[in-house]
Amino acid sequence: MVCTKARSASNLYPRESVIHVLRILYLDLYNTYKISSLPYIPTMDMHKKELADKFFYLIMQHYKENREVAFYAKELCITPKYLTTIIKAVSGKSAKDWILEYIILEIKALLRDSSLNIQEIVVKTNFANQSSLGRFFRKHTGMSPSEYRRSMMETYY
């Protein structure tokens, strides 16, 4: 209990800090993909690389409202199949995988903030209800949001 008070006194914005750290993590993942693809840049079509960059930017802007590849493809004025082909060629992962990964990272960041209850996280991530968030999170992480939160609390305390 003392540890919690000391921690909150030293950081007035813990939720925002966690969210920013996770965004940095996502950008690090993106940077890793870019660095690992450097040897292939001379042979890669620059248009495809630009589309991939725009796709990653769009994910960060619209992940709450739009989780479908079709939305991002439409924003980029290409077909979903072509977007998936480009992203797979550039990064080794599918477009859908990148979208899901970003959503999961955001949910994990919010779960680490103990001041938010699960229902508030449902609202912030734009899920229909707590059950749909729980099913989504369990499907992609193997644990419920509550289990994840407990495991994070045990890790930090």
mmCIF file with all atom_site columns, C-alpha atoms in Angstrom:
data_model
loop_
_atom_site.group_PDB
_atom_site.id
_atom_site.type_symbol
_atom_site.label_atom_id
_atom_site.label_alt_id
_atom_site.label_comp_id
_atom_site.label_asym_id
_atom_site.label_entity_id
_atom_site.label_seq_id
_atom_site.pdbx_PDB_ins_code
_atom_site.Cartn_x
_atom_site.Cartn_y
_atom_site.Cartn_z
_atom_site.occupancy
_atom_site.B_iso_or_equiv
_atom_site.pdbx_formal_charge
_atom_site.auth_seq_id
_atom_site.auth_comp_id
_atom_site.auth_asym_id
_atom_site.auth_atom_id
_atom_site.pdbx_PDB_model_num
ATOM 1   C CA . MET A 1 1   ? 0.000   0.000   0.000   1.00 0.00 ? 1   MET A CA 1
ATOM 2   C CA . VAL A 1 2   ? 2.817   2.395   0.831   1.00 0.00 ? 2   VAL A CA 1
ATOM 3   C CA . CYS A 1 3   ? 4.475   1.520   -2.444  1.00 0.00 ? 3   CYS A CA 1
ATOM 4   C CA . THR A 1 4   ? 1.306   2.434   -4.358  1.00 0.00 ? 4   THR A CA 1
ATOM 5   C CA . LYS A 1 5   ? 1.022   5.837   -2.686  1.00 0.00 ? 5   LYS A CA 1
ATOM 6   C CA . ALA A 1 6   ? 4.670   6.605   -3.282  1.00 0.00 ? 6   ALA A CA 1
ATOM 7   C CA . ARG A 1 7   ? 4.342   5.581   -6.885  1.00 0.00 ? 7   ARG A CA 1
ATOM 8   C CA . SER A 1 8   ? 1.263   7.717   -7.536  1.00 0.00 ? 8   SER A CA 1
ATOM 9   C CA . ALA A 1 9   ? 2.802   10.707  -5.770  1.00 0.00 ? 9   ALA A CA 1
ATOM 10  C CA . SER A 1 10  ? 5.830   10.589  -8.054  1.00 0.00 ? 10  SER A CA 1
ATOM 11  C CA . ASN A 1 11  ? 3.760   10.340  -11.234 1.00 0.00 ? 11  ASN A CA 1
ATOM 12  C CA . LEU A 1 12  ? 0.584   12.370  -11.505 1.00 0.00 ? 12  LEU A CA 1
ATOM 13  C CA . TYR A 1 13  ? -0.315  10.850  -14.884 1.00 0.00 ? 13  TYR A CA 1
ATOM 14  C CA . PRO A 1 14  ? 0.384   7.089   -14.657 1.00 0.00 ? 14  PRO A CA 1
ATOM 15  C CA . ARG A 1 15  ? -2.186  6.051   -17.288 1.00 0.00 ? 15  ARG A CA 1
ATOM 16  C CA . GLU A 1 16  ? -0.874  8.494   -19.830 1.00 0.00 ? 16  GLU A CA 1
ATOM 17  C CA . SER A 1 17  ? 2.683   7.377   -19.118 1.00 0.00 ? 17  SER A CA 1
ATOM 18  C CA . VAL A 1 18  ? 1.813   3.747   -19.743 1.00 0.00 ? 18  VAL A CA 1
ATOM 19  C CA . ILE A 1 19  ? -0.035  4.561   -22.950 1.00 0.00 ? 19  ILE A CA 1
ATOM 20  C CA . HIS A 1 20  ? 2.895   6.591   -24.226 1.00 0.00 ? 20  HIS A CA 1
ATOM 21  C CA . VAL A 1 21  ? 5.336   3.817   -23.332 1.00 0.00 ? 21  VAL A CA 1
ATOM 22  C CA . LEU A 1 22  ? 3.242   1.309   -25.281 1.00 0.00 ? 22  LEU A CA 1
ATOM 23  C CA . ARG A 1 23  ? 3.029   3.638   -28.246 1.00 0.00 ? 23  ARG A CA 1
ATOM 24  C CA . ILE A 1 24  ? 6.806   3.920   -28.118 1.00 0.00 ? 24  ILE A CA 1
ATOM 25  C CA . LEU A 1 25  ? 6.970   0.117   -28.028 1.00 0.00 ? 25  LEU A CA 1
ATOM 26  C CA . TYR A 1 26  ? 4.755   -0.060  -31.104 1.00 0.00 ? 26  TYR A CA 1
ATOM 27  C CA . LEU A 1 27  ? 6.916   2.515   -32.859 1.00 0.00 ? 27  LEU A CA 1
ATOM 28  C CA . ASP A 1 28  ? 9.986   0.476   -31.865 1.00 0.00 ? 28  ASP A CA 1
ATOM 29  C CA . LEU A 1 29  ? 8.378   -2.586  -33.457 1.00 0.00 ? 29  LEU A CA 1
ATOM 30  C CA . TYR A 1 30  ? 7.687   -0.535  -36.547 1.00 0.00 ? 30  TYR A CA 1
ATOM 31  C CA . ASN A 1 31  ? 11.263  0.780   -36.523 1.00 0.00 ? 31  ASN A CA 1
ATOM 32  C CA . THR A 1 32  ? 12.575  -2.784  -36.218 1.00 0.00 ? 32  THR A CA 1
ATOM 33  C CA . TYR A 1 33  ? 10.578  -3.807  -39.257 1.00 0.00 ? 33  TYR A CA 1
ATOM 34  C CA . LYS A 1 34  ? 11.962  -0.818  -41.162 1.00 0.00 ? 34  LYS A CA 1
ATOM 35  C CA . ILE A 1 35  ? 15.557  -1.550  -40.169 1.00 0.00 ? 35  ILE A CA 1
ATOM 36  C CA . SER A 1 36  ? 15.217  -5.253  -40.947 1.00 0.00 ? 36  SER A CA 1
ATOM 37  C CA . SER A 1 37  ? 13.842  -4.395  -44.359 1.00 0.00 ? 37  SER A CA 1
ATOM 38  C CA . LEU A 1 38  ? 16.721  -2.031  -45.204 1.00 0.00 ? 38  LEU A CA 1
ATOM 39  C CA . PRO A 1 39  ? 18.681  -4.575  -47.265 1.00 0.00 ? 39  PRO A CA 1
ATOM 40  C CA . TYR A 1 40  ? 15.603  -4.983  -49.458 1.00 0.00 ? 40  TYR A CA 1
ATOM 41  C CA . ILE A 1 41  ? 14.831  -1.291  -49.948 1.00 0.00 ? 41  ILE A CA 1
ATOM 42  C CA . PRO A 1 42  ? 16.781  -0.910  -53.206 1.00 0.00 ? 42  PRO A CA 1
ATOM 43  C CA . THR A 1 43  ? 14.750  -3.698  -54.797 1.00 0.00 ? 43  THR A CA 1
ATOM 44  C CA . MET A 1 44  ? 11.480  -2.720  -53.140 1.00 0.00 ? 44  MET A CA 1
ATOM 45  C CA . ASP A 1 45  ? 9.093   -0.501  -55.007 1.00 0.00 ? 45  ASP A CA 1
ATOM 46  C CA . MET A 1 46  ? 9.126   2.875   -53.216 1.00 0.00 ? 46  MET A CA 1
ATOM 47  C CA . HIS A 1 47  ? 5.382   3.189   -53.750 1.00 0.00 ? 47  HIS A CA 1
ATOM 48  C CA . LYS A 1 48  ? 4.831   0.009   -51.734 1.00 0.00 ? 48  LYS A CA 1
ATOM 49  C CA . LYS A 1 49  ? 7.075   1.273   -48.959 1.00 0.00 ? 49  LYS A CA 1
ATOM 50  C CA . GLU A 1 50  ? 5.162   4.560   -48.828 1.00 0.00 ? 50  GLU A CA 1
ATOM 51  C CA . LEU A 1 51  ? 1.849   2.696   -48.680 1.00 0.00 ? 51  LEU A CA 1
ATOM 52  C CA . ALA A 1 52  ? 3.152   0.589   -45.800 1.00 0.00 ? 52  ALA A CA 1
ATOM 53  C CA . ASP A 1 53  ? 4.276   3.713   -43.917 1.00 0.00 ? 53  ASP A CA 1
ATOM 54  C CA . LYS A 1 54  ? 0.865   5.324   -44.428 1.00 0.00 ? 54  LYS A CA 1
ATOM 55  C CA . PHE A 1 55  ? -0.842  2.121   -43.285 1.00 0.00 ? 55  PHE A CA 1
ATOM 56  C CA . PHE A 1 56  ? 1.067   2.087   -39.986 1.00 0.00 ? 56  PHE A CA 1
ATOM 57  C CA . TYR A 1 57  ? 0.254   5.729   -39.411 1.00 0.00 ? 57  TYR A CA 1
ATOM 58  C CA . LEU A 1 58  ? -3.434  5.079   -40.104 1.00 0.00 ? 58  LEU A CA 1
ATOM 59  C CA . ILE A 1 59  ? -3.503  2.248   -37.561 1.00 0.00 ? 59  ILE A CA 1
ATOM 60  C CA . MET A 1 60  ? -2.327  4.612   -34.840 1.00 0.00 ? 60  MET A CA 1
ATOM 61  C CA . GLN A 1 61  ? -5.010  7.126   -35.824 1.00 0.00 ? 61  GLN A CA 1
ATOM 62  C CA . HIS A 1 62  ? -8.025  4.843   -36.315 1.00 0.00 ? 62  HIS A CA 1
ATOM 63  C CA . TYR A 1 63  ? -7.518  1.584   -34.391 1.00 0.00 ? 63  TYR A CA 1
ATOM 64  C CA . LYS A 1 64  ? -10.428 2.308   -32.015 1.00 0.00 ? 64  LYS A CA 1
ATOM 65  C CA . GLU A 1 65  ? -13.085 2.739   -34.667 1.00 0.00 ? 65  GLU A CA 1
ATOM 66  C CA . ASN A 1 66  ? -11.746 0.603   -37.497 1.00 0.00 ? 66  ASN A CA 1
ATOM 67  C CA . ARG A 1 67  ? -10.301 -2.849  -37.094 1.00 0.00 ? 67  ARG A CA 1
ATOM 68  C CA . GLU A 1 68  ? -10.808 -4.131  -40.619 1.00 0.00 ? 68  GLU A CA 1
ATOM 69  C CA . VAL A 1 69  ? -8.221  -4.226  -43.382 1.00 0.00 ? 69  VAL A CA 1
ATOM 70  C CA . ALA A 1 70  ? -10.897 -2.995  -45.807 1.00 0.00 ? 70  ALA A CA 1
ATOM 71  C CA . PHE A 1 71  ? -11.113 0.378   -44.032 1.00 0.00 ? 71  PHE A CA 1
ATOM 72  C CA . TYR A 1 72  ? -7.357  0.966   -44.259 1.00 0.00 ? 72  TYR A CA 1
ATOM 73  C CA . ALA A 1 73  ? -7.272  -0.194  -47.872 1.00 0.00 ? 73  ALA A CA 1
ATOM 74  C CA . LYS A 1 74  ? -10.070 2.225   -48.736 1.00 0.00 ? 74  LYS A CA 1
ATOM 75  C CA . GLU A 1 75  ? -8.199  5.073   -47.028 1.00 0.00 ? 75  GLU A CA 1
ATOM 76  C CA . LEU A 1 76  ? -5.159  4.219   -49.143 1.00 0.00 ? 76  LEU A CA 1
ATOM 77  C CA . CYS A 1 77  ? -7.251  3.832   -52.319 1.00 0.00 ? 77  CYS A CA 1
ATOM 78  C CA . ILE A 1 78  ? -6.221  0.208   -52.874 1.00 0.00 ? 78  ILE A CA 1
ATOM 79  C CA . THR A 1 79  ? -7.924  -3.170  -52.476 1.00 0.00 ? 79  THR A CA 1
ATOM 80  C CA . PRO A 1 80  ? -7.713  -5.081  -49.178 1.00 0.00 ? 80  PRO A CA 1
ATOM 81  C CA . LYS A 1 81  ? -5.963  -7.956  -50.945 1.00 0.00 ? 81  LYS A CA 1
ATOM 82  C CA . TYR A 1 82  ? -3.310  -5.637  -52.383 1.00 0.00 ? 82  TYR A CA 1
ATOM 83  C CA . LEU A 1 83  ? -2.779  -3.977  -48.995 1.00 0.00 ? 83  LEU A CA 1
ATOM 84  C CA . THR A 1 84  ? -2.321  -7.360  -47.349 1.00 0.00 ? 84  THR A CA 1
ATOM 85  C CA . THR A 1 85  ? 0.133   -8.400  -50.068 1.00 0.00 ? 85  THR A CA 1
ATOM 86  C CA . ILE A 1 86  ? 2.163   -5.203  -49.673 1.00 0.00 ? 86  ILE A CA 1
ATOM 87  C CA . ILE A 1 87  ? 2.305   -5.320  -45.876 1.00 0.00 ? 87  ILE A CA 1
ATOM 88  C CA . LYS A 1 88  ? 3.240   -9.008  -45.887 1.00 0.00 ? 88  LYS A CA 1
ATOM 89  C CA . ALA A 1 89  ? 6.029   -8.355  -48.407 1.00 0.00 ? 89  ALA A CA 1
ATOM 90  C CA . VAL A 1 90  ? 7.356   -5.331  -46.546 1.00 0.00 ? 90  VAL A CA 1
ATOM 91  C CA . SER A 1 91  ? 7.079   -6.540  -42.946 1.00 0.00 ? 91  SER A CA 1
ATOM 92  C CA . GLY A 1 92  ? 6.598   -10.307 -42.995 1.00 0.00 ? 92  GLY A CA 1
ATOM 93  C CA . LYS A 1 93  ? 3.277   -9.948  -41.150 1.00 0.00 ? 93  LYS A CA 1
ATOM 94  C CA . SER A 1 94  ? -0.207  -9.479  -42.508 1.00 0.00 ? 94  SER A CA 1
ATOM 95  C CA . ALA A 1 95  ? -2.081  -6.190  -42.309 1.00 0.00 ? 95  ALA A CA 1
ATOM 96  C CA . LYS A 1 96  ? -4.646  -7.775  -39.970 1.00 0.00 ? 96  LYS A CA 1
ATOM 97  C CA . ASP A 1 97  ? -1.857  -8.978  -37.650 1.00 0.00 ? 97  ASP A CA 1
ATOM 98  C CA . TRP A 1 98  ? -0.484  -5.427  -37.356 1.00 0.00 ? 98  TRP A CA 1
ATOM 99  C CA . ILE A 1 99  ? -3.946  -4.024  -36.584 1.00 0.00 ? 99  ILE A CA 1
ATOM 100 C CA . LEU A 1 100 ? -4.584  -6.668  -33.931 1.00 0.00 ? 100 LEU A CA 1
ATOM 101 C CA . GLU A 1 101 ? -1.153  -6.204  -32.399 1.00 0.00 ? 101 GLU A CA 1
ATOM 102 C CA . TYR A 1 102 ? -1.703  -2.480  -31.948 1.00 0.00 ? 102 TYR A CA 1
ATOM 103 C CA . ILE A 1 103 ? -5.151  -2.996  -30.390 1.00 0.00 ? 103 ILE A CA 1
ATOM 104 C CA . ILE A 1 104 ? -3.783  -5.582  -27.966 1.00 0.00 ? 104 ILE A CA 1
ATOM 105 C CA . LEU A 1 105 ? -0.900  -3.290  -26.974 1.00 0.00 ? 105 LEU A CA 1
ATOM 106 C CA . GLU A 1 106 ? -3.369  -0.490  -26.242 1.00 0.00 ? 106 GLU A CA 1
ATOM 107 C CA . ILE A 1 107 ? -5.609  -2.766  -24.157 1.00 0.00 ? 107 ILE A CA 1
ATOM 108 C CA . LYS A 1 108 ? -2.589  -4.001  -22.200 1.00 0.00 ? 108 LYS A CA 1
ATOM 109 C CA . ALA A 1 109 ? -1.530  -0.415  -21.529 1.00 0.00 ? 109 ALA A CA 1
ATOM 110 C CA . LEU A 1 110 ? -4.972  0.438   -20.211 1.00 0.00 ? 110 LEU A CA 1
ATOM 111 C CA . LEU A 1 111 ? -5.101  -2.729  -18.085 1.00 0.00 ? 111 LEU A CA 1
ATOM 112 C CA . ARG A 1 112 ? -1.852  -1.732  -16.410 1.00 0.00 ? 112 ARG A CA 1
ATOM 113 C CA . ASP A 1 113 ? -3.583  1.418   -15.182 1.00 0.00 ? 113 ASP A CA 1
ATOM 114 C CA . SER A 1 114 ? -5.265  0.157   -11.998 1.00 0.00 ? 114 SER A CA 1
ATOM 115 C CA . SER A 1 115 ? -7.383  3.300   -11.721 1.00 0.00 ? 115 SER A CA 1
ATOM 116 C CA . LEU A 1 116 ? -9.445  2.189   -14.745 1.00 0.00 ? 116 LEU A CA 1
ATOM 117 C CA . ASN A 1 117 ? -12.038 -0.536  -14.381 1.00 0.00 ? 117 ASN A CA 1
ATOM 118 C CA . ILE A 1 118 ? -12.701 -2.959  -17.224 1.00 0.00 ? 118 ILE A CA 1
ATOM 119 C CA . GLN A 1 119 ? -15.867 -1.125  -18.302 1.00 0.00 ? 119 GLN A CA 1
ATOM 120 C CA . GLU A 1 120 ? -13.896 2.114   -18.733 1.00 0.00 ? 120 GLU A CA 1
ATOM 121 C CA . ILE A 1 121 ? -11.397 0.219   -20.876 1.00 0.00 ? 121 ILE A CA 1
ATOM 122 C CA . VAL A 1 122 ? -14.285 -1.135  -22.970 1.00 0.00 ? 122 VAL A CA 1
ATOM 123 C CA . VAL A 1 123 ? -15.402 2.448   -23.639 1.00 0.00 ? 123 VAL A CA 1
ATOM 124 C CA . LYS A 1 124 ? -11.873 3.731   -24.357 1.00 0.00 ? 124 LYS A CA 1
ATOM 125 C CA . THR A 1 125 ? -11.182 0.934   -26.856 1.00 0.00 ? 125 THR A CA 1
ATOM 126 C CA . ASN A 1 126 ? -14.625 1.125   -28.444 1.00 0.00 ? 126 ASN A CA 1
ATOM 127 C CA . PHE A 1 127 ? -15.701 -2.472  -27.847 1.00 0.00 ? 127 PHE A CA 1
ATOM 128 C CA . ALA A 1 128 ? -19.438 -3.202  -27.765 1.00 0.00 ? 128 ALA A CA 1
ATOM 129 C CA . ASN A 1 129 ? -19.336 -4.552  -24.207 1.00 0.00 ? 129 ASN A CA 1
ATOM 130 C CA . GLN A 1 130 ? -17.155 -6.153  -21.576 1.00 0.00 ? 130 GLN A CA 1
ATOM 131 C CA . SER A 1 131 ? -17.840 -9.623  -22.913 1.00 0.00 ? 131 SER A CA 1
ATOM 132 C CA . SER A 1 132 ? -16.642 -8.811  -26.427 1.00 0.00 ? 132 SER A CA 1
ATOM 133 C CA . LEU A 1 133 ? -13.470 -7.188  -25.070 1.00 0.00 ? 133 LEU A CA 1
ATOM 134 C CA . GLY A 1 134 ? -12.877 -10.254 -22.884 1.00 0.00 ? 134 GLY A CA 1
ATOM 135 C CA . ARG A 1 135 ? -13.368 -12.698 -25.770 1.00 0.00 ? 135 ARG A CA 1
ATOM 136 C CA . PHE A 1 136 ? -11.113 -10.662 -28.057 1.00 0.00 ? 136 PHE A CA 1
ATOM 137 C CA . PHE A 1 137 ? -8.377  -10.332 -25.442 1.00 0.00 ? 137 PHE A CA 1
ATOM 138 C CA . ARG A 1 138 ? -8.510  -14.011 -24.421 1.00 0.00 ? 138 ARG A CA 1
ATOM 139 C CA . LYS A 1 139 ? -8.414  -15.149 -28.061 1.00 0.00 ? 139 LYS A CA 1
ATOM 140 C CA . HIS A 1 140 ? -5.241  -13.176 -28.743 1.00 0.00 ? 140 HIS A CA 1
ATOM 141 C CA . THR A 1 141 ? -3.401  -13.440 -25.424 1.00 0.00 ? 141 THR A CA 1
ATOM 142 C CA . GLY A 1 142 ? -4.672  -16.649 -23.847 1.00 0.00 ? 142 GLY A CA 1
ATOM 143 C CA . MET A 1 143 ? -5.889  -14.894 -20.703 1.00 0.00 ? 143 MET A CA 1
ATOM 144 C CA . SER A 1 144 ? -8.772  -12.715 -19.621 1.00 0.00 ? 144 SER A CA 1
ATOM 145 C CA . PRO A 1 145 ? -8.258  -8.978  -19.051 1.00 0.00 ? 145 PRO A CA 1
ATOM 146 C CA . SER A 1 146 ? -8.595  -9.527  -15.283 1.00 0.00 ? 146 SER A CA 1
ATOM 147 C CA . GLU A 1 147 ? -6.010  -12.322 -15.329 1.00 0.00 ? 147 GLU A CA 1
ATOM 148 C CA . TYR A 1 148 ? -3.641  -10.109 -17.302 1.00 0.00 ? 148 TYR A CA 1
ATOM 149 C CA . ARG A 1 149 ? -4.140  -7.229  -14.851 1.00 0.00 ? 149 ARG A CA 1
ATOM 150 C CA . ARG A 1 150 ? -3.496  -9.516  -11.863 1.00 0.00 ? 150 ARG A CA 1
ATOM 151 C CA . SER A 1 151 ? -0.336  -10.912 -13.471 1.00 0.00 ? 151 SER A CA 1
ATOM 152 C CA . MET A 1 152 ? 0.928   -7.374  -14.105 1.00 0.00 ? 152 MET A CA 1
ATOM 153 C CA . MET A 1 153 ? 0.189   -6.346  -10.507 1.00 0.00 ? 153 MET A CA 1
ATOM 154 C CA . GLU A 1 154 ? 2.124   -9.369  -9.225  1.00 0.00 ? 154 GLU A CA 1
ATOM 155 C CA . THR A 1 155 ? 5.032   -8.501  -11.502 1.00 0.00 ? 155 THR A CA 1
ATOM 156 C CA . TYR A 1 156 ? 5.267   -4.906  -10.312 1.00 0.00 ? 156 TYR A CA 1
ATOM 157 C CA . TYR A 1 157 ? 4.588   -5.449  -6.609  1.00 0.00 ? 157 TYR A CA 1
#
